[in-house]
Amino acid sequence: MKGKFITIEGVEGVGKSTNIANVEAFLTAQGIEFIRTREPGGTVIAEKIRELLLDPEIESMGELTELLLVFAARAEHLEKVIQPALNRGVWVLCDRFTDATFAYQGGGRGLSLTSIEALQDLVQGELRPDLTIILDLDPEVGLARARERGELDRFENEAQAFFLKVRAAYLSIAAANPERCLVIDAGQSLEEVKQTLEANLLSKLSYLGISGE
Ligand code: TMP
């Protein structure tokens, strides 16, 4: 049987790393074999594309260039890492995926959703995540956390208005895909987020008929 594909999304500073670790612990406790990976990145070439995409020294990058670089990295990642794992029956836990493109390049930059959908079909064929966890937080809070971490990358340097659009795009993706998406309020304490996540993961996986058995 094919592995399941879980993605995790949210604006900057939303606590993705901590919560990915929580999901990893949850999957391990369920006896599910999985790999953890990230986008943009996950292969040698895709990590080099990530460096370009995040480099704060690059002051102007064309929006179409950015979109195509994101999908170039994704094509590489899918071919070398994601598809082979799923085909072996191994689950994939991915830190961001194409919903980030709809949110950042579509919502944030205002690129046409039709173009993104066309690239999605070209690069992914029919592959879509089985489950997407969207950590939701006021971008003002998230950006303040991101700033505390140190030097900002090319996206983190964007104005707050950009992240308000990114957040709104994530929420409309969730509203349009309620079965696939799990929205978690990341404004709660870390422990509360962890507990909400675990409780929801368990019911979502059983509702979707997904289990590690
Ligand atoms: P992060 O993985 O450390 O959060 O950083 C990745 C950055 O790349 C983040 O600001 C979102 C951005 N990004 C896009 O703009 N489009 C995409 O499709 C993906 C996967 C990420």
XYZ file of C-alpha atoms and ligand atoms in Angstrom, residues 9-13 16-17 38-41 50 53-54 66-67 70-71 74 95-105 109 149 153-156 162-163 166 170, ligand 1:
61
model
C 1.854 24.987 6.660
C 1.593 28.434 8.216
C 2.994 31.956 8.184
C 6.489 32.719 9.525
C 7.025 32.267 13.268
C 6.201 24.856 12.559
C 9.415 23.239 13.815
C 10.807 20.212 3.580
C 10.045 22.613 0.753
C 11.628 24.362 -0.894
C 14.383 21.765 -0.449
C 15.998 27.228 -1.664
C 14.737 31.827 -3.065
C 15.502 32.837 0.525
C 10.061 32.863 -8.084
C 7.045 30.720 -9.002
C 9.497 26.894 -6.419
C 8.073 24.358 -8.866
C 9.282 20.651 -6.201
C 7.300 21.074 5.975
C 5.331 23.132 3.394
C 4.181 22.066 -0.071
C 2.009 23.510 -2.862
C -0.460 25.205 -0.504
C 2.503 27.492 0.313
C 2.686 28.383 -3.380
C -1.034 29.193 -3.456
C -0.607 31.234 -0.246
C 2.698 33.074 -0.940
C 2.891 33.344 -4.740
C 2.297 38.104 -4.708
C 15.368 34.404 15.748
C 15.298 35.814 4.842
C 13.923 37.260 1.584
C 10.317 36.365 2.465
C 10.535 37.398 6.116
C 1.995 40.530 2.488
C 1.572 38.067 5.368
C -0.761 34.805 2.910
C -4.318 29.651 3.785
P 10.499 28.028 5.873
O 10.333 26.665 5.299
O 11.732 28.151 6.686
O 9.285 28.510 6.546
O 10.799 29.050 4.664
C 10.396 28.843 3.410
C 9.909 30.140 2.817
O 9.583 29.904 1.442
C 8.661 30.689 3.465
O 8.777 32.086 3.617
C 7.565 30.408 2.467
C 8.289 30.367 1.152
N 7.657 29.466 0.177
C 6.995 30.022 -0.913
O 6.945 31.242 -1.044
N 6.381 29.189 -1.798
C 6.410 27.819 -1.677
O 5.827 27.106 -2.498
C 7.117 27.260 -0.554
C 7.170 25.781 -0.385
C 7.715 28.119 0.344
